[in-house]
Coordinates of N, CA, C and O in Angstrom, one line a residue:
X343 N 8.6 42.9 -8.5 CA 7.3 42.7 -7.8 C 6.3 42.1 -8.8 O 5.7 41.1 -8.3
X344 N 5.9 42.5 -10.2 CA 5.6 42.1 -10.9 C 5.8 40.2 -11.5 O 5.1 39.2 -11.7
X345 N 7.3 40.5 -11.5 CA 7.5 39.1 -11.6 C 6.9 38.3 -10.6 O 6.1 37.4 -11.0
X346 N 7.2 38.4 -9.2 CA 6.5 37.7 -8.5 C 5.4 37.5 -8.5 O 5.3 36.5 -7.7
X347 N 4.0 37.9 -9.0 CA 2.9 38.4 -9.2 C 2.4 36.9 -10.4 O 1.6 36.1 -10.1
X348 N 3.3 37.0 -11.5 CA 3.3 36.2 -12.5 C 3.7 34.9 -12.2 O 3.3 33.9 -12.8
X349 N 4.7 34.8 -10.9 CA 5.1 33.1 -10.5 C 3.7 32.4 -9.7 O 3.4 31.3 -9.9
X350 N 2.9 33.5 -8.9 CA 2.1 33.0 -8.4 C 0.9 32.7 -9.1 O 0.1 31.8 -8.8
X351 N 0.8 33.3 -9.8 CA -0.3 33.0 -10.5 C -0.3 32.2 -11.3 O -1.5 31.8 -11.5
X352 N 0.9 31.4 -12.3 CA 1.6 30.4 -12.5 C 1.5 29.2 -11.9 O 1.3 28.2 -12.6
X353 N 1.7 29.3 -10.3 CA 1.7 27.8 -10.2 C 0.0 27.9 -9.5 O -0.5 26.7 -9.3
X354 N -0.8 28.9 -9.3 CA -2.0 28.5 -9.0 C -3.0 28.1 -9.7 O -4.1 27.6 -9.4
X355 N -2.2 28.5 -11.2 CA -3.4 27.8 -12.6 C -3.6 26.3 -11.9 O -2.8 25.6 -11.4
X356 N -5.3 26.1 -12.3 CA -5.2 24.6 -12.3 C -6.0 24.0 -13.8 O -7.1 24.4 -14.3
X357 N -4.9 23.0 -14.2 CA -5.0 21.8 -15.1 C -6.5 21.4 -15.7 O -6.9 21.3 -16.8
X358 N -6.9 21.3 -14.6 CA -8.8 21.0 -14.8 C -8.2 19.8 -15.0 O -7.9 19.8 -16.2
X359 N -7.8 18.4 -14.4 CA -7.4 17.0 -14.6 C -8.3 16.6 -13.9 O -8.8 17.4 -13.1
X360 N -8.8 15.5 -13.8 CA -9.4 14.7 -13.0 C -9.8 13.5 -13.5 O -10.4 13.5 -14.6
X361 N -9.6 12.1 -12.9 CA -9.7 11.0 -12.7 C -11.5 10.6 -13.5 O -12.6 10.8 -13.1
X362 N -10.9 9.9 -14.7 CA -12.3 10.1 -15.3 C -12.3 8.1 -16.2 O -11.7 7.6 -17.2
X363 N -13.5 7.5 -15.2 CA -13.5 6.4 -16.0 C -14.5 6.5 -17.0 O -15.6 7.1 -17.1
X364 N -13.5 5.2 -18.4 CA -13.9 4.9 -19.2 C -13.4 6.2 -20.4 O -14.1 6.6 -21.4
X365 N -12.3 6.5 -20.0 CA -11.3 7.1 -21.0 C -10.5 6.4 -22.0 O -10.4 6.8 -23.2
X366 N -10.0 5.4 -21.6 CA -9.2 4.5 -22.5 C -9.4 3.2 -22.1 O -9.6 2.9 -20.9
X367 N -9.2 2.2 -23.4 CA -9.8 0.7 -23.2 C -8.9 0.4 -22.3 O -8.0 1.1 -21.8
X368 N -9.2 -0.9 -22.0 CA -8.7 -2.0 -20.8 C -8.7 -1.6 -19.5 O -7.8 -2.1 -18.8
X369 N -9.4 -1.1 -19.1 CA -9.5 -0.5 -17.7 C -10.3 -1.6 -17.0 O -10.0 -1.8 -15.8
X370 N -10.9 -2.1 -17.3 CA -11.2 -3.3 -16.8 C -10.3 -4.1 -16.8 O -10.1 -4.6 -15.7
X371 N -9.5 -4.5 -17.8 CA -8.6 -5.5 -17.7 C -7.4 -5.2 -16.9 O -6.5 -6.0 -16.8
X372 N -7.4 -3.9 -16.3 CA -6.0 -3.4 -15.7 C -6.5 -3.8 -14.1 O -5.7 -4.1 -13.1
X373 N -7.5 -3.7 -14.1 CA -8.8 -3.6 -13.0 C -8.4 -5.1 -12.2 O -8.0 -5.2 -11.0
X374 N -8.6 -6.2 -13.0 CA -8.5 -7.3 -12.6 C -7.2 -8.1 -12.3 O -7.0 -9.0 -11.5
X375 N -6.2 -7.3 -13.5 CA -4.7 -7.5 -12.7 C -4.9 -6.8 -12.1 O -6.1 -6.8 -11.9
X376 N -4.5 -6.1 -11.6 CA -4.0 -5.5 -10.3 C -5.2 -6.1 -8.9 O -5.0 -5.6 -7.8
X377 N -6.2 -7.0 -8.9 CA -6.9 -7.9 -8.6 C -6.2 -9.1 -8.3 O -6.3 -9.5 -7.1
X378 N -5.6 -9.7 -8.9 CA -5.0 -11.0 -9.0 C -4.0 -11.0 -8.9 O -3.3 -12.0 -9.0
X379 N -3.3 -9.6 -8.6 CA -1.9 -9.2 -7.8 C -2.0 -9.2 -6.7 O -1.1 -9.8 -6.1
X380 N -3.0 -8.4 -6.0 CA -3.6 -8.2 -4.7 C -3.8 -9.5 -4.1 O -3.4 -9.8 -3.0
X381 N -4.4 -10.3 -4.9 CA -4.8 -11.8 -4.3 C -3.5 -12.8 -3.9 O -3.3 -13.5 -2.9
X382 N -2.5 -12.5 -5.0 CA -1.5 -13.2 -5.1 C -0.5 -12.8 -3.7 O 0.1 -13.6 -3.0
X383 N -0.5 -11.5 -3.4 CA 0.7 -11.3 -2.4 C -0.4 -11.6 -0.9 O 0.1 -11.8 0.2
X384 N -1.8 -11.6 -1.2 CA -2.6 -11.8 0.1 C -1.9 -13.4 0.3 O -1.0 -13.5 1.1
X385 N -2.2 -14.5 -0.5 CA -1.4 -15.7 -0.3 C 0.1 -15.9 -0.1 O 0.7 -16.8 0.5
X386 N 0.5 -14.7 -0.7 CA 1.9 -15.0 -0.3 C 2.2 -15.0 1.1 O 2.8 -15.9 1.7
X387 N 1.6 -13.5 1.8 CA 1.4 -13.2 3.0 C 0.9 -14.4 4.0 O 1.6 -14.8 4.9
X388 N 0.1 -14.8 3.7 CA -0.2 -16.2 4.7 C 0.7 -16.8 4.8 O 1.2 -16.9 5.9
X389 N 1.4 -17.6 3.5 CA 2.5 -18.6 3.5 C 3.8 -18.1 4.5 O 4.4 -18.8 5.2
X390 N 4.0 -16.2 4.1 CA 5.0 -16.4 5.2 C 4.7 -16.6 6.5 O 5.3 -17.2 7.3
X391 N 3.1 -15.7 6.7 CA 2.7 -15.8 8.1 C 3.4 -17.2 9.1 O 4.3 -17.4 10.0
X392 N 2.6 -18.0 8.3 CA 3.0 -19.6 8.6 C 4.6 -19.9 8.8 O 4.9 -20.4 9.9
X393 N 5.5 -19.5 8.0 CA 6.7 -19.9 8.1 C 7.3 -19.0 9.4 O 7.8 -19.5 10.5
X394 N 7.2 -17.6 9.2 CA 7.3 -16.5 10.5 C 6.8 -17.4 11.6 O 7.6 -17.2 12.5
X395 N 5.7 -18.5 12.0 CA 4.9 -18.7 13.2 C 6.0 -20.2 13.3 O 6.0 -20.7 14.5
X396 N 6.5 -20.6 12.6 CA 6.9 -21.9 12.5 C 8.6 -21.6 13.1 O 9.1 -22.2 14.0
X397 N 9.3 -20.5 12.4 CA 10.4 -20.5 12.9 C 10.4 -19.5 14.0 O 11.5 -19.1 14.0
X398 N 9.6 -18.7 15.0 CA 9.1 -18.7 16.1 C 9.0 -19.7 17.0 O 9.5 -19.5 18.1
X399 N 8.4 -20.9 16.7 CA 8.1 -22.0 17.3 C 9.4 -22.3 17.9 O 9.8 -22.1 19.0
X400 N 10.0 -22.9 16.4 CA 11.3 -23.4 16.8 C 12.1 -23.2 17.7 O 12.6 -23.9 18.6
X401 N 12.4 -21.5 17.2 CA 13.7 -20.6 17.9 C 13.0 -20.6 19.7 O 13.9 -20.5 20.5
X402 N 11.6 -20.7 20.2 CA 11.5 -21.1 21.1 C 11.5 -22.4 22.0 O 11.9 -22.5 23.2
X403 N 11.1 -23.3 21.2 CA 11.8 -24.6 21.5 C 12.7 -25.4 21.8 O 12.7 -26.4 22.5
X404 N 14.0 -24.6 20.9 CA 15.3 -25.0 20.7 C 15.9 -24.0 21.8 O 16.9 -24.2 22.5
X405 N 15.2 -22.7 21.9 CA 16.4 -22.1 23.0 C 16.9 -21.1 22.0 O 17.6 -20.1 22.5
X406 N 16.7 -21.3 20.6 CA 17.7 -19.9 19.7 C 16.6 -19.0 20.2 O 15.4 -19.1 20.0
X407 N 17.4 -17.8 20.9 CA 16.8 -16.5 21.0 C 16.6 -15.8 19.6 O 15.6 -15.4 19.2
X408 N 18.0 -15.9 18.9 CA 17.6 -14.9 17.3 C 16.5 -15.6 16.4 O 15.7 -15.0 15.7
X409 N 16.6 -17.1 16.5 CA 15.4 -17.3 15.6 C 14.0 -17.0 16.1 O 13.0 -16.6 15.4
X410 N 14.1 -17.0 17.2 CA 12.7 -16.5 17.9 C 12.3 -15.1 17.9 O 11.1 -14.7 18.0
X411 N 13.2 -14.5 17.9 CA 13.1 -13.1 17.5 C 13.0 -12.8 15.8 O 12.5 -11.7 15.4
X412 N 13.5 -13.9 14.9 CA 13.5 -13.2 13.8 C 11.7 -14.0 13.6 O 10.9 -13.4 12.9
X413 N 11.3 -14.9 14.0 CA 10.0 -15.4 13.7 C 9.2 -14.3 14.2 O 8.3 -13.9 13.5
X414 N 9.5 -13.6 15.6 CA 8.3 -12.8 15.6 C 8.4 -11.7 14.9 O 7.3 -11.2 14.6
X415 N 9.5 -11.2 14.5 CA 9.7 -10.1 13.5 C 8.6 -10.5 12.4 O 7.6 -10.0 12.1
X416 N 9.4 -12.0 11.7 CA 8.4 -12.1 10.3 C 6.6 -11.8 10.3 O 5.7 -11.3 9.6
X417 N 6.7 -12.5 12.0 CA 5.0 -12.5 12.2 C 4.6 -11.1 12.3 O 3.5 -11.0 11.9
X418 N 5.1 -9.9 12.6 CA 4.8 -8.7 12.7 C 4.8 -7.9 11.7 O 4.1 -6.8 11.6
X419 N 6.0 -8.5 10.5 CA 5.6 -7.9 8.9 C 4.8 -8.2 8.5 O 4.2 -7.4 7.7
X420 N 4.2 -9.7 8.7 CA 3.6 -10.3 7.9 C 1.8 -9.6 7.9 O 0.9 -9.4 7.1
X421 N 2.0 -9.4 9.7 CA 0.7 -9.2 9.5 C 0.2 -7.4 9.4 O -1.0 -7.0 9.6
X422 N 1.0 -6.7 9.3 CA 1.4 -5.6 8.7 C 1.2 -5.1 6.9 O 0.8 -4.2 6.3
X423 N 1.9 -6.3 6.6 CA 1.7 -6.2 5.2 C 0.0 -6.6 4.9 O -0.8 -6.2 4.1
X424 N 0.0 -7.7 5.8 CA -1.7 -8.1 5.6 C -2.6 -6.8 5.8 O -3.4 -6.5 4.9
X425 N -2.4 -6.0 6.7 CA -3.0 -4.8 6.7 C -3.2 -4.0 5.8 O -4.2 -3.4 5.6
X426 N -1.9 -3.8 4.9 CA -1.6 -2.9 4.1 C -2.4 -3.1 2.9 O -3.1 -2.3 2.4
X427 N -2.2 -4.7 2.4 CA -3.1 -5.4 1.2 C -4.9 -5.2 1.5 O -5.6 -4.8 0.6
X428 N -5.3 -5.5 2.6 CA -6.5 -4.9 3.0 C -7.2 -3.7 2.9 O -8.4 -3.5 2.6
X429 N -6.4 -2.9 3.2 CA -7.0 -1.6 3.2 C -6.2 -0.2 1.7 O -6.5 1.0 1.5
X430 N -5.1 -1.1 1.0 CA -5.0 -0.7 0.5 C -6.3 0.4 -0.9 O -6.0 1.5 -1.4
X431 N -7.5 -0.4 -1.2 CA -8.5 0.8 -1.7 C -9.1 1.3 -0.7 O -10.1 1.9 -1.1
X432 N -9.0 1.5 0.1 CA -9.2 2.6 1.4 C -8.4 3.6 1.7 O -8.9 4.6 2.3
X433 N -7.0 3.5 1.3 CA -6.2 4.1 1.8 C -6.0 5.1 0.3 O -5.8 6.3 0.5
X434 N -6.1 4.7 -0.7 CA -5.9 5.2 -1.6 C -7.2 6.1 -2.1 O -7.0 7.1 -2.8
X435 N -8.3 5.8 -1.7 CA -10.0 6.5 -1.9 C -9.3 7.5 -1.0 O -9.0 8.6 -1.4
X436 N -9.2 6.9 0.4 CA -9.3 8.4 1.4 C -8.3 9.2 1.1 O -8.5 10.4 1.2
X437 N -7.0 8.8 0.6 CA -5.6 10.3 -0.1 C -6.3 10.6 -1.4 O -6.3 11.8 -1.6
X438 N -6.8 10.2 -2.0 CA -7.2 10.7 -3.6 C -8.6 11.3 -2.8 O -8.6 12.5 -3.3
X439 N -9.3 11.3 -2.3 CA -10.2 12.5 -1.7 C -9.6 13.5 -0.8 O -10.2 14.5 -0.4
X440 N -8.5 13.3 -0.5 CA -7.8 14.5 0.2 C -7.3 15.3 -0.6 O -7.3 16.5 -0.6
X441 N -6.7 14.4 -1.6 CA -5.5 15.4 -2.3 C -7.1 16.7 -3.0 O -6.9 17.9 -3.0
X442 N -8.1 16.1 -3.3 CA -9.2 16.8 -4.0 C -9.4 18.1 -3.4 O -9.8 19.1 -4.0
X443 N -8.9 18.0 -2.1 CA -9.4 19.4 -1.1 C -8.4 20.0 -1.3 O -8.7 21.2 -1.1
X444 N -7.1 19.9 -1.6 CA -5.8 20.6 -1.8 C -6.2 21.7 -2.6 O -7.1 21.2 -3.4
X445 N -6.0 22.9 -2.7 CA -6.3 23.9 -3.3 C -5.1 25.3 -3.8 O -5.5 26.3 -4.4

């Protein structure tokens, strides 16, 4: 019983960690790549958008049901992943303030 007593209280210690800027250099510079990553797959995302909307076209024009199906597929990742690149510091602010309430 004891022992159990000692596990719990074990894993309830807390670390005292917390997310603290202007700890270690380049945080800005990490800042701005991951900036110009974000930008980069935002362009990428358009380009497929476009190709996803183009071979949609086709596969409807031509009569191929699977290309028309795989264009609106692409158009529905595409604009999914667009979502994702958008709100990704949103999504990450609002779990990193949740996880804060975890206790």
């Amino acid at each position: 019983m004891l022992l159990a007593a000692q596990a719990a209280t074990t894993l309830a210690f807390d670390p005292g960690v917390q997310p603290a800027e202007g700890g270690l250099p380049g945080l800005s510079v990490l800042k701005q790549v991951v900036s110009s990553i974000n930008l980069f797959a935002v362009v990428a995302t358009v380009g497929a958008l476009c190709v996803a909307g183009v071979v949609w076209a086709w596969g409807h024009h031509t009569g191929s049901h699977g290309a028309e199906a795989k264009g609106k597929q692409g158009a529905m990742v595409a604009a999914g992943v667009a979502l994702l690149l958008g709100a990704a510091n949103g999504l990450v602010a609002f779990f990193s303030a949740l996880g804060t309430q975890v206790k």
